[in-house]
Amino acid sequence: MCGIVGYKGKPVRVKDILDTLKMLEYRGYDSAGLAYSRDGILELRKVEGKIEKLYGLVDDSFTDLVIAHTRWATHGIPNDINAHPHVVGTLAVVHNGIIENYREIKNYLNGYQFKSETDSEVIVHLVNYFYKDNLFDSILASVKFLKGAFAFVLMDTKSGDLVAVKMESPIVIGLIDGGYIVSSDIPSIIKWTRRIITLENGDIFYISSGDFKIFNFIENRFVRRNIEIISWDLGIAEKSGYKHFMLKEINEQGKVIRDTIAGRIEKNEIILDEEVRNYLDSTDIRNIVYIACGTSYHAGLVGVYYSLELAGLNSHAVHASEYRYIDKSRVSLDDTLFVFISQSGETADTLSVARELKGMKAKILAIPNVIGSSMYREFLSFPTRAGVEIGVAATKTFTAQLINLLLLNLYLAKKKNIQIDGLVHEILTIHEFVDSILESYDQILELAQEYSDYQHFMYLGRHLMYPIALEGALKLKEISYIHAEAYPAGEMKHGPIALIDNKMPTFYLYPYNRLVNKNLSNIQEIKARKGKVIALVDKKTKEIAKDIVDRMIEIRYVNEYLQPILAVIPLQLFAYYIADWKGFNVDQPRNLAKSVTVE
Ligand code: F6R
C-alpha cells in the first residue's frame, strides 16, 4: 500500500506537494514524510500519524525537487524513523510495496548502518552502494537485485535528478508545464495535468535536467510509453454537510443504484454495456467464478446465488488471496467466466490472479469502480458507477457491485432463454426503498446506542442473507473494533452456538423468503440460550418475529434477489453509528487502507 509522490520542475510550494499527497491518504495513513531540495540541500521531515501533522513542519518555501510518502506499515511499526523517505547522503527514497529479499540485501551490504526496521531502506543503500558518478547506472544495477512488488521514487540533491521505478505497484507520471509530477494514482495529479504516462512493469522513468527517458529493465532497452489525455472527471469528494464521508456514501446509495443501471436496462430488457454484451454473446459460459477480496468478495458470494439460481450456471466465489496460490495448471478454463470484483481496481491479490488467468487465455470480466485503475485498463470491464468512495469501509460500492452482478446474471439468463418474471421491473424501483430506509435512520441510531457496549456480536442469515451477514460483521469489526462473527444460520448448530449467551447479541437477517420457518427455528434456538436477537424483518416476518426477538429493524418486502441490497443498509448504519458513538475515526479506521496494494 502507501502513497508516493515525486516532483521535479519549476519551483512549487512544498505545501502544494503535501496537498497532492493528501489525496493518496486512502492508501495508508499511519505515518508520513517528505524530502525536498532547498538550494541543493536535502531537507527531511517525517512524522508518525497523518499528513496533517507534516503541514506544521514545513514553511512556505518553494522547491524544484521533492518526494513525499504516506505509509501503511508492513515492516516496522509506524513511527517517525520507519516513516519514509529514507535517506543516505544526497539520496532519498519513498517506496510502495514490499522488497521481499531485503534481508539478503542487508547481508550483501554488510557494514552499512540501517536506521529503520523497514524493507524499503535497502533501496537507497543499494543505490548509494552502486553510485559512482552516474545515478542512472546505479539505479539499473540496484533494481536487478530487488525482488517483490515495488514502486519507488528516488531523488538526488547532488545531481538534481528524479527517478521513478515500477514493478507491480502502480505509478503514473504527469507531464506538466516545465516539469513532472509522479504519483501512485491519476486522480491525485489531475489538478496538475491531464497528460499522463502510466508506467509498466520494469520501467525506470528517469528525469535529468528537464528531459526524461524510460528504460525497461526487464526488456533491457529504452522504451516509449503513450501519453494519455485523461478526459474523465473526479467525483465530488466533499462531505456535503455529513459528519463523515461514510455516512454521506451510505446516503448516496439510492442515486448509485440509479446511476449504475442507467442505460443498461431498456424496455424492461437487460442490455448491459455494448462491449460487454458483445463479449458475452460470443462466449460460451457454463461456469462463473467470482474472485475478489473483503467486501467485494461478499458481493461475489451474492453473485454465486444469482448465477446458480437465475442464470443456471455452476458457480463459486474465491478469495483472491487464496486463489492466487492455487496451482491452476489443471483448472478447466473452458466455458468458465472469471469475474474479478474490486472497488479500487488496484487490489494486489485480485489483480495478480486476473493477470495470471489472462496469461492462460481465460475468459475474464472485471467489475472495478475506479475508472482508470489498473483493472479497468487491463481487462474488459463492466464498471460500477458508485463515484469516488472516500470512507475506507466500502458501502455504496458494495451496493453497486450487487446491481452489476444481478444485471450480469439476468443477461446470462436471457441468453439461455430463462424467463424471470418481474425482477427487472423491481430493479428499476428498488432505489426508492433504499431511500426510505435512510429516512428512518433514527431507529438504527437508537439501536446502535443501546447495543454499543457489547464486545461481541453474531451475524446470521441463510441463502442470500448469508453474504450480507458476513458484510454486516465486517463493517462492525473494521470501524467499531467490535468482535463480530458471521455464519450461515444453518451452520450455527455445528459449533458457533456454543458462543451464544446474554453477552453476545445476534443480528439475525430475517426478511421473508423460502427459509422463513428454518430461520424462525434458529432464532428460537438463540432465544432458548438467553441470546438477545435484533431481527432485520419486513412486513411479512415482522408479525412472526415480534413476540420473540428483542429488537426489530424493518425493511420493505421485496423480491428475495433484491433483499441483499436493502438488508445491507441498516447493517452499514448500525456499524457507523456505533463507531461514531464510540468516537472512532470512522472514515480512516486504524490499521486499514482503502486500496490494498500489498499481499
Ligand atoms: C471493507 C473493505 C475491504 C475491501 C477489500 C477489497 O469495507 O473495503 O474489505 O473490500 O480490501 O478492496 P477492492 O474492492 O478495492 O478490491
Short mmCIF file of N, CA and C and ligand atoms in Angstrom, two decimals, residues 292-297 341-347 350 389 391-395 397 401 471 474-475 478 592-596, ligand 1:
data_model
loop_
_atom_site.label_atom_id
_atom_site.label_comp_id
_atom_site.label_asym_id
_atom_site.label_seq_id
_atom_site.Cartn_x
_atom_site.Cartn_y
_atom_site.Cartn_z
N ALA A 292 -12.31 -12.08 -5.60
CA ALA A 292 -12.25 -10.74 -5.01
C ALA A 292 -11.75 -10.85 -3.57
N CYS A 293 -11.65 -9.71 -2.91
CA CYS A 293 -11.24 -9.67 -1.50
C CYS A 293 -12.25 -8.85 -0.70
N GLY A 294 -12.34 -9.14 0.58
CA GLY A 294 -13.10 -8.32 1.53
C GLY A 294 -14.55 -8.15 1.12
N THR A 295 -15.00 -6.92 1.17
CA THR A 295 -16.39 -6.61 0.83
C THR A 295 -16.71 -7.05 -0.60
N SER A 296 -15.77 -6.86 -1.50
CA SER A 296 -16.02 -7.24 -2.90
C SER A 296 -16.21 -8.76 -3.01
N TYR A 297 -15.52 -9.50 -2.16
CA TYR A 297 -15.72 -10.95 -2.12
C TYR A 297 -17.15 -11.28 -1.66
N ILE A 341 -13.89 -8.71 -9.03
CA ILE A 341 -14.64 -7.58 -8.48
C ILE A 341 -13.70 -6.78 -7.58
N SER A 342 -13.61 -5.49 -7.83
CA SER A 342 -12.73 -4.68 -7.00
C SER A 342 -13.13 -3.21 -7.07
N GLN A 343 -13.43 -2.63 -5.93
CA GLN A 343 -13.75 -1.20 -5.89
C GLN A 343 -12.59 -0.41 -6.45
N SER A 344 -11.41 -0.60 -5.88
CA SER A 344 -10.25 0.23 -6.26
C SER A 344 -9.71 -0.14 -7.63
N GLY A 345 -9.88 -1.41 -8.00
CA GLY A 345 -9.25 -1.89 -9.23
C GLY A 345 -7.74 -2.00 -9.09
N GLU A 346 -7.25 -1.93 -7.84
CA GLU A 346 -5.80 -1.97 -7.63
C GLU A 346 -5.40 -3.04 -6.62
N THR A 347 -6.36 -3.78 -6.08
CA THR A 347 -6.02 -4.75 -5.03
C THR A 347 -5.02 -5.77 -5.58
N THR A 350 -6.09 -9.50 -6.13
CA THR A 350 -7.10 -9.66 -7.18
C THR A 350 -6.46 -9.45 -8.56
N GLU A 389 -15.35 6.79 -3.69
CA GLU A 389 -15.67 6.38 -2.32
C GLU A 389 -14.46 6.71 -1.44
N GLY A 391 -14.62 7.02 2.27
CA GLY A 391 -14.62 6.25 3.53
C GLY A 391 -13.91 4.93 3.26
N VAL A 392 -13.04 4.54 4.19
CA VAL A 392 -12.27 3.31 3.96
C VAL A 392 -13.20 2.09 3.92
N ALA A 393 -14.24 2.10 4.74
CA ALA A 393 -15.18 0.98 4.71
C ALA A 393 -16.08 1.11 3.47
N ALA A 394 -16.08 0.07 2.67
CA ALA A 394 -16.88 0.11 1.44
C ALA A 394 -18.37 0.04 1.78
N THR A 395 -19.15 0.91 1.18
CA THR A 395 -20.61 0.88 1.41
C THR A 395 -21.34 0.98 0.07
N THR A 397 -20.22 1.23 -2.85
CA THR A 397 -19.65 0.44 -3.95
C THR A 397 -20.12 -1.01 -3.86
N GLN A 401 -21.96 -3.03 -6.74
CA GLN A 401 -21.48 -4.34 -7.21
C GLN A 401 -22.65 -5.33 -7.28
N GLU A 471 -20.98 -9.40 5.52
CA GLU A 471 -20.68 -7.99 5.25
C GLU A 471 -21.02 -7.12 6.47
N LEU A 474 -18.32 -7.63 9.01
CA LEU A 474 -17.07 -6.97 8.60
C LEU A 474 -17.15 -5.47 8.88
N LYS A 475 -18.29 -4.87 8.56
CA LYS A 475 -18.44 -3.42 8.79
C LYS A 475 -18.26 -3.12 10.28
N GLU A 478 -14.51 -3.55 11.33
CA GLU A 478 -13.48 -2.65 10.81
C GLU A 478 -13.61 -1.22 11.29
N LEU A 592 -6.11 0.10 8.64
CA LEU A 592 -6.66 -0.20 7.31
C LEU A 592 -6.19 0.80 6.27
N ALA A 593 -6.47 0.49 5.03
CA ALA A 593 -6.23 1.43 3.93
C ALA A 593 -7.27 1.12 2.87
N LYS A 594 -7.57 2.11 2.07
CA LYS A 594 -8.65 1.93 1.10
C LYS A 594 -8.23 1.02 -0.05
N SER A 595 -6.96 1.05 -0.37
CA SER A 595 -6.51 0.29 -1.53
C SER A 595 -5.38 -0.62 -1.07
N VAL A 596 -5.57 -1.92 -1.23
CA VAL A 596 -4.63 -2.86 -0.61
C VAL A 596 -3.67 -3.38 -1.68
C1 F6R B 1 -14.17 -3.37 3.60
C2 F6R B 1 -13.29 -3.06 2.52
C3 F6R B 1 -12.29 -4.07 2.09
C4 F6R B 1 -12.24 -4.12 0.57
C5 F6R B 1 -11.12 -5.06 0.10
C6 F6R B 1 -11.08 -5.20 -1.40
O1 F6R B 1 -15.02 -2.32 3.90
O2 F6R B 1 -13.36 -2.00 1.97
O3 F6R B 1 -12.57 -5.32 2.62
O4 F6R B 1 -13.47 -4.56 0.10
O5 F6R B 1 -9.89 -4.55 0.54
O6 F6R B 1 -10.89 -3.97 -2.00
P1 F6R B 1 -11.25 -3.73 -3.51
O7 F6R B 1 -12.71 -3.86 -3.64
O8 F6R B 1 -10.75 -2.34 -3.78
O9 F6R B 1 -10.52 -4.75 -4.30
#
